[in-house]
Short mmCIF file of C-alpha atoms in Angstrom, two decimals:
data_model
loop_
_atom_site.label_atom_id
_atom_site.label_comp_id
_atom_site.label_asym_id
_atom_site.label_seq_id
_atom_site.Cartn_x
_atom_site.Cartn_y
_atom_site.Cartn_z
CA MET A 1 135.62 -13.43 7.41
CA THR A 2 138.75 -12.85 5.34
CA GLU A 3 140.55 -15.32 3.13
CA LYS A 4 143.93 -16.78 4.05
CA LEU A 5 146.78 -14.59 2.87
CA THR A 6 149.09 -15.91 0.16
CA PHE A 7 152.83 -16.33 0.62
CA GLY A 8 153.46 -13.09 -1.27
CA GLU A 9 150.91 -11.16 0.78
CA LEU A 10 152.33 -12.43 4.08
CA LEU A 11 155.88 -11.67 2.96
CA THR A 12 154.93 -8.13 1.97
CA GLN A 13 153.06 -7.57 5.25
CA TYR A 14 155.97 -8.75 7.39
CA MET A 15 158.51 -6.76 5.36
CA GLN A 16 156.45 -3.57 5.69
CA ARG A 17 156.16 -4.05 9.44
CA VAL A 18 159.94 -3.88 9.92
CA LYS A 19 160.46 -1.49 6.98
CA ALA A 20 162.63 -3.97 5.09
CA GLY A 21 163.14 -3.64 1.34
CA ALA A 22 163.56 -6.42 -1.20
CA ASN A 23 167.28 -5.81 -1.36
CA ASP A 24 167.57 -6.05 2.46
CA VAL A 25 165.79 -9.41 2.47
CA ALA A 26 167.80 -10.75 -0.45
CA GLU A 27 171.10 -9.88 1.23
CA ALA A 28 169.98 -11.30 4.58
CA ILE A 29 169.10 -14.76 3.22
CA SER A 30 171.88 -15.06 0.63
CA THR A 31 174.80 -17.37 1.27
CA LYS A 32 178.29 -17.40 -0.22
CA ASP A 33 177.35 -20.20 -2.59
CA ASP A 34 173.73 -19.32 -3.23
CA LYS A 35 172.90 -15.67 -3.84
CA VAL A 36 169.30 -14.44 -3.81
CA THR A 37 168.49 -11.43 -5.96
CA ARG A 38 166.20 -8.52 -5.29
CA GLN A 39 164.13 -9.62 -8.30
CA THR A 40 163.51 -13.01 -6.66
CA ILE A 41 162.04 -11.27 -3.61
CA TYR A 42 159.86 -9.07 -5.87
CA ASN A 43 158.59 -12.20 -7.65
CA TRP A 44 157.79 -13.84 -4.32
CA GLN A 45 155.90 -10.75 -3.16
CA LYS A 46 153.84 -10.67 -6.36
CA ASN A 47 153.19 -14.46 -6.20
CA LEU A 48 154.85 -14.87 -9.60
CA THR A 49 157.07 -17.58 -8.15
CA LYS A 50 157.37 -19.50 -4.88
CA PRO A 51 160.41 -20.88 -3.07
CA ASN A 52 161.22 -24.43 -4.14
CA LEU A 53 161.95 -27.29 -1.72
CA LYS A 54 165.66 -26.53 -1.46
CA ASN A 55 164.82 -22.95 -0.40
CA ARG A 56 163.24 -24.01 2.90
CA PRO A 57 166.31 -22.96 4.98
CA LYS A 58 166.16 -19.57 3.29
CA ILE A 59 162.56 -19.06 4.41
CA VAL A 60 163.54 -19.95 7.98
CA ALA A 61 166.42 -17.44 7.68
CA LEU A 62 163.96 -14.91 6.26
CA ALA A 63 161.67 -15.44 9.25
CA LYS A 64 164.54 -14.73 11.65
CA PHE A 65 165.57 -11.62 9.73
CA LEU A 66 162.01 -10.27 9.79
CA ARG A 67 161.76 -11.12 13.53
CA LEU A 68 158.75 -13.37 13.06
CA SER A 69 157.24 -15.25 15.97
CA ASN A 70 157.01 -19.03 15.87
CA ILE A 71 153.40 -18.84 14.75
CA GLU A 72 154.20 -16.32 12.01
CA THR A 73 157.05 -18.57 10.87
CA ASN A 74 154.59 -21.46 10.66
CA LYS A 75 152.20 -19.36 8.62
CA ILE A 76 154.74 -18.23 6.06
CA LEU A 77 156.22 -21.75 5.76
CA GLN A 78 152.77 -23.23 5.20
CA SER A 79 151.83 -20.54 2.68
CA ALA A 80 155.01 -21.41 0.75
CA GLY A 81 154.05 -25.09 0.74
CA PHE A 82 156.38 -26.33 3.47
CA ILE A 83 155.55 -28.29 6.61
CA GLU A 84 155.53 -26.12 9.74
CA THR A 85 158.46 -26.49 12.12
CA TYR A 86 157.34 -24.78 15.33
CA LYS A 87 154.70 -25.71 17.86
CA GLU A 88 152.05 -23.09 18.50
CA GLY A 89 151.92 -21.71 21.99
CA ASP A 90 151.25 -18.22 23.26
CA ASP A 91 153.94 -16.80 20.97
CA PHE A 92 151.21 -14.84 19.17
CA ILE A 93 151.66 -12.19 21.85
CA GLY A 94 154.71 -11.05 19.91
CA LEU A 95 152.31 -9.72 17.28
CA MET A 96 150.53 -7.23 19.55
CA PHE A 97 151.52 -3.68 20.57
CA THR A 98 154.80 -4.24 18.74
CA ASP A 99 155.43 -0.61 17.76
CA TYR A 100 154.65 0.67 21.26
CA ILE A 101 156.90 -1.83 23.05
CA LEU A 102 159.80 -1.43 20.63
CA ALA A 103 159.58 2.37 21.00
CA LEU A 104 159.51 2.03 24.79
CA LEU A 105 162.57 -0.26 24.82
CA LYS A 106 164.35 2.13 22.44
CA GLU A 107 163.61 5.10 24.70
CA LEU A 108 164.58 3.36 27.96
CA PRO A 109 168.39 3.57 27.57
CA LEU A 110 168.14 7.22 26.46
CA LEU A 111 166.55 8.37 29.72
CA PRO A 112 168.72 10.17 32.32
CA TYR A 113 167.48 7.59 34.83
CA PRO A 114 166.49 4.43 32.90
CA VAL A 115 163.37 3.52 34.86
CA ILE A 116 159.83 3.54 33.47
CA ALA A 117 156.71 3.13 35.60
CA LEU A 118 154.26 1.57 33.15
CA LEU A 119 150.71 1.94 34.42
CA ASN A 120 147.87 -0.34 33.34
CA HIS A 121 144.23 -0.83 34.25
CA ALA A 122 142.17 -3.78 35.46
CA ASN A 123 141.98 -6.91 33.28
CA TRP A 124 145.21 -6.28 31.41
CA ASP A 125 146.19 -9.84 32.18
CA GLU A 126 144.10 -10.42 29.03
CA PRO A 127 146.58 -10.30 27.21
CA PRO A 128 149.36 -10.42 29.81
CA ILE A 129 151.50 -7.29 29.73
CA GLN A 130 154.48 -9.01 31.36
CA LYS A 131 154.73 -11.63 28.61
CA LEU A 132 154.42 -8.98 25.93
CA LEU A 133 157.26 -6.94 27.40
CA LEU A 134 159.53 -9.92 28.02
CA PHE A 135 158.91 -11.29 24.53
CA HIS A 136 160.56 -8.23 23.00
CA ALA A 137 163.03 -7.52 25.82
CA LYS A 138 164.59 -10.98 25.38
CA ARG A 139 165.24 -10.12 21.74
CA LYS A 140 166.96 -6.85 22.65
CA TYR A 141 168.86 -7.72 25.84
CA ASN A 142 171.25 -10.60 26.53
CA THR A 143 170.14 -10.70 30.17
CA THR A 144 166.57 -10.21 31.37
CA PHE A 145 165.03 -10.74 34.80
CA SER A 146 161.39 -10.65 35.83
CA ILE A 147 160.46 -10.32 39.51
CA GLN A 148 157.20 -10.05 41.40
CA PRO A 149 157.28 -9.32 45.14
CA PRO A 150 155.35 -11.83 47.28
CA TYR A 151 152.10 -11.01 49.06
CA THR A 152 153.49 -12.23 52.37
CA GLY A 153 155.56 -10.29 54.90
CA SER A 154 159.22 -9.33 54.93
CA GLU A 155 160.81 -12.67 55.93
CA ARG A 156 160.87 -14.26 52.47
CA TYR A 157 160.65 -11.07 50.39
CA PHE A 158 164.18 -10.99 48.97
CA ALA A 159 164.59 -14.76 49.06
CA THR A 160 161.57 -14.97 46.73
CA LEU A 161 163.00 -12.31 44.41
CA GLY A 162 166.32 -14.15 44.37
CA GLN A 163 164.61 -17.41 43.37
CA GLN A 164 162.78 -15.62 40.56
CA CYS A 165 166.15 -14.38 39.23
CA ARG A 166 167.70 -17.82 39.82
CA PHE A 167 170.23 -16.35 42.23
CA ALA A 168 171.76 -18.76 44.75
CA ASN A 169 171.46 -18.37 48.54
CA VAL A 170 169.59 -15.08 48.76
CA GLN A 171 168.33 -14.52 52.28
CA ASP A 172 167.96 -10.75 52.56
CA GLY A 173 168.24 -7.47 50.70
CA GLY A 174 172.01 -7.42 51.02
CA ASP A 175 172.33 -10.81 49.30
CA PHE A 176 169.98 -9.74 46.53
CA GLU A 177 171.86 -6.47 45.95
CA TRP A 178 175.24 -8.26 45.89
CA GLN A 179 174.12 -10.83 43.31
CA LEU A 180 172.51 -8.20 41.10
CA ARG A 181 175.73 -6.18 41.37
CA GLU A 182 177.68 -9.26 40.28
CA GLN A 183 175.51 -9.52 37.18
CA LEU A 184 176.17 -5.88 36.32
CA SER A 185 179.90 -6.10 37.08
CA ASN A 186 180.43 -9.07 34.78
CA SER A 187 178.86 -7.53 31.70
CA ASN A 188 179.34 -4.47 29.55
CA GLU A 189 175.83 -4.91 28.16
CA PRO A 190 172.69 -3.43 29.81
CA LEU A 191 170.53 -5.70 31.94
CA PHE A 192 166.72 -5.54 31.69
CA LEU A 193 164.64 -5.93 34.85
CA LEU A 194 160.84 -6.14 34.81
CA VAL A 195 159.22 -5.57 38.21
CA SER A 196 155.53 -6.51 38.38
CA ARG A 197 153.17 -5.60 41.20
CA LEU A 198 155.75 -3.62 43.15
CA GLU A 199 152.92 -2.33 45.33
CA GLN A 200 152.13 -5.68 46.91
CA GLY A 201 153.88 -7.13 49.95
CA ASP A 202 155.75 -5.50 52.77
CA PRO A 203 156.14 -1.66 52.44
CA GLU A 204 159.50 -1.61 54.25
CA SER A 205 160.93 -4.27 51.94
CA ARG A 206 159.53 -2.41 48.94
CA MET A 207 161.36 0.75 49.98
CA LYS A 208 164.53 -1.26 50.40
CA LEU A 209 164.13 -2.77 46.90
CA ILE A 210 163.62 0.68 45.37
CA GLY A 211 166.72 1.90 47.21
CA ILE A 212 168.76 -1.03 45.86
CA LEU A 213 167.66 -0.31 42.29
CA ARG A 214 168.46 3.39 42.69
CA SER A 215 171.89 2.66 44.17
CA LEU A 216 172.82 0.20 41.43
CA SER A 217 171.54 2.53 38.71
CA ASP A 218 173.83 5.26 40.04
CA GLU A 219 176.79 2.91 40.39
CA TYR A 220 176.39 1.25 36.99
CA GLU A 221 175.32 4.12 34.80
CA ASN A 222 172.85 3.07 32.08
CA LEU A 223 173.49 -0.65 32.63
CA LEU A 224 170.35 -1.38 34.67
CA HIS A 225 167.17 -0.79 32.67
CA VAL A 226 164.00 -1.14 34.74
CA VAL A 227 160.30 -1.28 33.86
CA LEU A 228 157.90 -1.21 36.80
CA CYS A 229 154.53 -2.57 35.77
CA GLY A 230 151.45 -1.94 37.90
CA GLY A 231 148.20 -0.08 38.35
CA GLU A 232 146.54 2.28 40.79
CA MET A 233 148.80 1.52 43.74
CA LEU A 234 151.96 1.94 41.68
CA GLU A 235 150.75 5.40 40.64
CA THR A 236 150.01 6.21 44.29
CA ILE A 237 153.54 5.16 45.27
CA TYR A 238 154.95 7.29 42.46
CA TYR A 239 153.04 10.46 43.38
CA GLN A 240 152.44 10.20 47.12
CA GLU A 241 155.21 8.26 48.81
CA GLY A 242 158.01 10.47 47.55
CA THR A 243 160.33 7.52 46.93
CA SER A 244 163.53 8.99 45.38
CA GLY A 245 164.53 6.11 43.06
CA LEU A 246 161.08 5.74 41.61
CA ASN A 247 159.82 9.23 40.89
CA ASN A 248 163.01 10.11 39.01
CA GLY A 249 161.87 7.73 36.30
CA GLU A 250 159.33 8.25 33.50
CA ILE A 251 155.66 7.44 33.98
CA LYS A 252 153.77 5.97 31.03
CA HIS A 253 150.41 4.33 30.34
CA TRP A 254 149.77 1.08 28.54
CA PRO A 255 148.12 1.77 25.13
CA GLU A 256 144.58 0.97 24.14
CA LEU A 257 143.68 -2.09 22.09
CA GLY A 258 143.65 -1.47 18.36
CA VAL A 259 142.35 -3.21 15.26
CA ASN A 260 145.54 -5.26 14.92
CA GLU A 261 145.30 -6.58 18.48
CA VAL A 262 141.65 -7.53 18.04
CA LYS A 263 142.47 -9.46 14.87
CA VAL A 264 145.42 -11.24 16.46
CA ILE A 265 143.47 -12.29 19.58
CA GLY A 266 140.54 -13.31 17.39
CA GLU A 267 142.70 -15.47 15.14
CA TYR A 268 144.90 -17.19 17.71
CA GLN A 269 142.50 -17.59 20.62
CA PHE A 270 139.11 -17.89 18.89
CA GLU A 271 140.04 -19.11 15.39
CA LEU A 272 138.34 -16.06 13.87
CA GLU A 273 139.70 -14.29 10.81
CA LEU A 274 138.29 -10.80 11.21
CA SER A 275 138.24 -7.98 8.69
CA ASP A 276 139.28 -4.49 9.80
CA LEU A 277 135.60 -3.49 9.82
CA GLU A 278 134.61 -6.42 12.05
CA ALA A 279 137.48 -5.64 14.44
CA LYS A 280 136.39 -1.98 14.66
CA GLU A 281 132.81 -3.04 15.40
CA LEU A 282 133.97 -5.25 18.27
CA LEU A 283 136.15 -2.44 19.61
CA GLU A 284 133.17 -0.09 19.60
CA ILE A 285 130.89 -2.57 21.37
CA SER A 286 133.48 -3.49 24.01
CA GLY A 287 135.00 -0.02 24.30
CA GLY A 288 138.39 -1.71 24.07
CA HIS A 289 137.94 -3.25 27.53
CA PRO A 290 140.03 -6.46 27.43
CA LYS A 291 137.52 -8.63 29.30
CA LEU A 292 134.55 -7.37 27.31
CA LEU A 293 136.48 -7.80 24.08
CA LYS A 294 137.23 -11.44 24.92
CA ARG A 295 133.51 -11.97 25.57
CA CYS A 296 132.64 -10.26 22.28
CA LEU A 297 135.02 -12.55 20.40
CA ASP A 298 133.46 -15.55 22.10
CA ILE A 299 130.03 -14.33 21.02
CA LYS A 300 131.34 -13.68 17.50
CA SER A 301 132.53 -17.27 17.26
CA SER A 302 128.92 -18.32 17.92
CA ASN A 303 127.76 -16.34 14.86
CA LEU A 304 125.31 -14.14 16.77
CA THR A 305 124.31 -10.79 15.27
CA LEU A 306 125.56 -7.48 16.69
CA GLU A 307 122.16 -6.81 18.26
CA ASN A 308 122.66 -9.74 20.63
CA TYR A 309 125.97 -8.55 22.07
CA ALA A 310 124.74 -6.08 24.73
CA GLU A 311 122.46 -8.69 26.29
CA LYS A 312 125.25 -11.26 26.34
CA LEU A 313 127.64 -8.82 28.04
CA LYS A 314 125.33 -8.14 30.98
CA SER A 315 126.86 -10.56 33.48
CA GLU A 316 130.37 -9.13 32.99
CA VAL A 317 129.16 -5.52 33.25
CA TRP A 318 127.17 -6.29 36.41
CA GLN A 319 130.39 -7.56 38.02
CA PHE A 320 132.14 -4.32 37.09
CA PHE A 321 129.51 -2.17 38.83
CA MET A 322 128.95 -4.24 41.99
CA PRO A 323 131.70 -2.45 44.00
CA PHE A 324 129.94 0.89 43.41
CA LEU A 325 126.42 0.07 44.61
CA LYS A 326 126.88 2.17 47.78
CA GLU A 327 127.56 5.21 45.57
CA LYS A 328 124.14 5.05 43.95
CA ALA A 329 123.38 8.77 43.77
CA LYS A 330 126.74 9.80 42.38
CA MET A 331 126.84 6.85 39.96
CA GLY A 332 123.39 7.77 38.69
CA GLU A 333 124.65 11.28 37.99
CA TYR A 334 127.78 10.09 36.23
CA LEU A 335 125.94 7.54 34.08
CA GLN A 336 123.86 10.32 32.55
CA GLN A 337 127.03 11.90 31.15
CA ASP A 338 129.26 10.75 28.33
CA CYS A 339 132.29 12.14 30.19
CA VAL A 340 132.49 12.51 33.96
CA ALA A 341 135.65 14.55 34.67
CA LYS A 342 138.72 16.24 33.24
CA VAL A 343 141.95 14.30 32.91
CA GLN A 344 144.41 14.94 35.74
CA PRO A 345 147.95 13.62 36.31
CA PHE A 346 146.63 12.15 39.57
CA ILE A 347 142.83 11.86 39.90
CA LEU A 348 141.80 13.38 43.23
CA ASP A 349 138.11 12.39 43.29
CA ASN A 350 138.09 8.93 44.90
CA LEU A 351 135.05 7.55 43.00
CA VAL A 352 136.25 8.78 39.61
CA ARG A 353 139.67 7.39 40.41
CA LYS A 354 138.22 3.94 41.18
CA LEU A 355 136.12 3.95 38.00
CA TYR A 356 139.20 4.88 35.98
CA TRP A 357 141.43 2.18 37.43
CA LYS A 358 138.67 -0.42 37.16
CA ASN A 359 138.92 0.31 33.43
CA LEU A 360 135.38 1.69 33.09
CA LEU A 361 136.57 5.16 32.09
CA VAL A 362 139.03 6.04 29.35
CA GLU A 363 140.85 9.25 28.37
CA ARG A 364 139.40 11.01 25.32
CA ASP A 365 140.24 14.59 24.30
CA GLY A 366 141.35 15.57 27.79
CA LYS A 367 138.31 14.06 29.50
CA LEU A 368 137.50 10.81 31.32
CA CYS A 369 134.63 9.16 29.43
CA TRP A 370 132.74 5.88 29.71
CA ARG A 371 134.47 3.26 27.62
CA CYS A 372 131.40 2.38 25.59
CA GLU A 373 127.66 2.85 25.38
CA THR A 374 127.22 -0.76 26.48
CA LEU A 375 128.65 0.12 29.91
CA ARG A 376 126.44 3.20 30.28
CA THR A 377 123.27 1.40 29.19
CA ILE A 378 123.69 -1.61 31.45
CA GLY A 379 125.06 0.53 34.29
CA SER A 380 121.99 2.79 34.13
CA GLU A 381 119.77 -0.29 34.27
CA ILE A 382 121.63 -1.60 37.32
CA PHE A 383 121.31 1.60 39.31
CA ASN A 384 117.70 2.18 38.29
CA LEU A 385 116.87 -1.33 39.54
CA GLY A 386 118.57 -0.44 42.81
CA GLU A 387 116.13 2.42 43.36
CA GLN A 388 113.03 0.27 42.99
#
């Protein structure tokens, strides 16, 4: 466990994250009648002095300048001796994958066709990708929409999308296109649209939606910025259906969990303050699989030793392998190997493809490898038991 960071340590950490210097911070929080010097910021960083009671508004202004989440704002206020001002919710998600998302949002408007198909694997609702993207998009764009096509047929497809955008009286694709066009016509600023689970629902309506987005992107050049978020089926649509408005965009993959993400999830969901070493150990045990990591953090909060983790993860791993029991021979062969295939833009082997999208395999050095030894060990046990 690590000790709580001081005000100066937190301030330095947050400044480094956004590459802000002492002079930048001083200028940002100075007012006409109350200037803050660069030396004051240095003193705060070194814990030589702390803000006094009348400086509380300056710390709130500092938090906004450094783009701190509500929870981070609470932390720095408390470390400075003030009472927190924001309620904690799931705002901690703004602390994860920050560099990746900011880089993605920076790249989006520079693309010839500003559409990104962002592919992710099973269990990435832990943490939720959509909330992570929207958290940062809302800080970059004045207008953001998030839509998710319904599972049901075509009758309510566009009416549902219209409700999600808070459009009035949308009955069909024409109504949806007209209202989206109105949004684009009335603004000189780009509009951000997040489309989740495009692959679900009626295929004909999906093709119509893609056509609408393509048409509006052509008509309003670089004003409609789209991120399509999905998994295996979205990749299949991209490569196999030949949909002209989708495969002109960029295809990207959601990044792997890192030490920072483990520490953030541990602190805000399990009340664990992990060292970098502890976070790396949990990443190795779980292989960076979101569901296994959550279970590892739960185990960690119970103060069990590392030797107990594999046994405690068995029930989750068994669930992962159940869909593959009919492939016993091939699975037995694969489980004897660290890596099972070469990386391909589109995996042609159906079993390897399923293992990859179920998040059991991960790309390493141009090969698809088992995420962790825990998976291989328990998987081998499962398929050996099946032969008895």
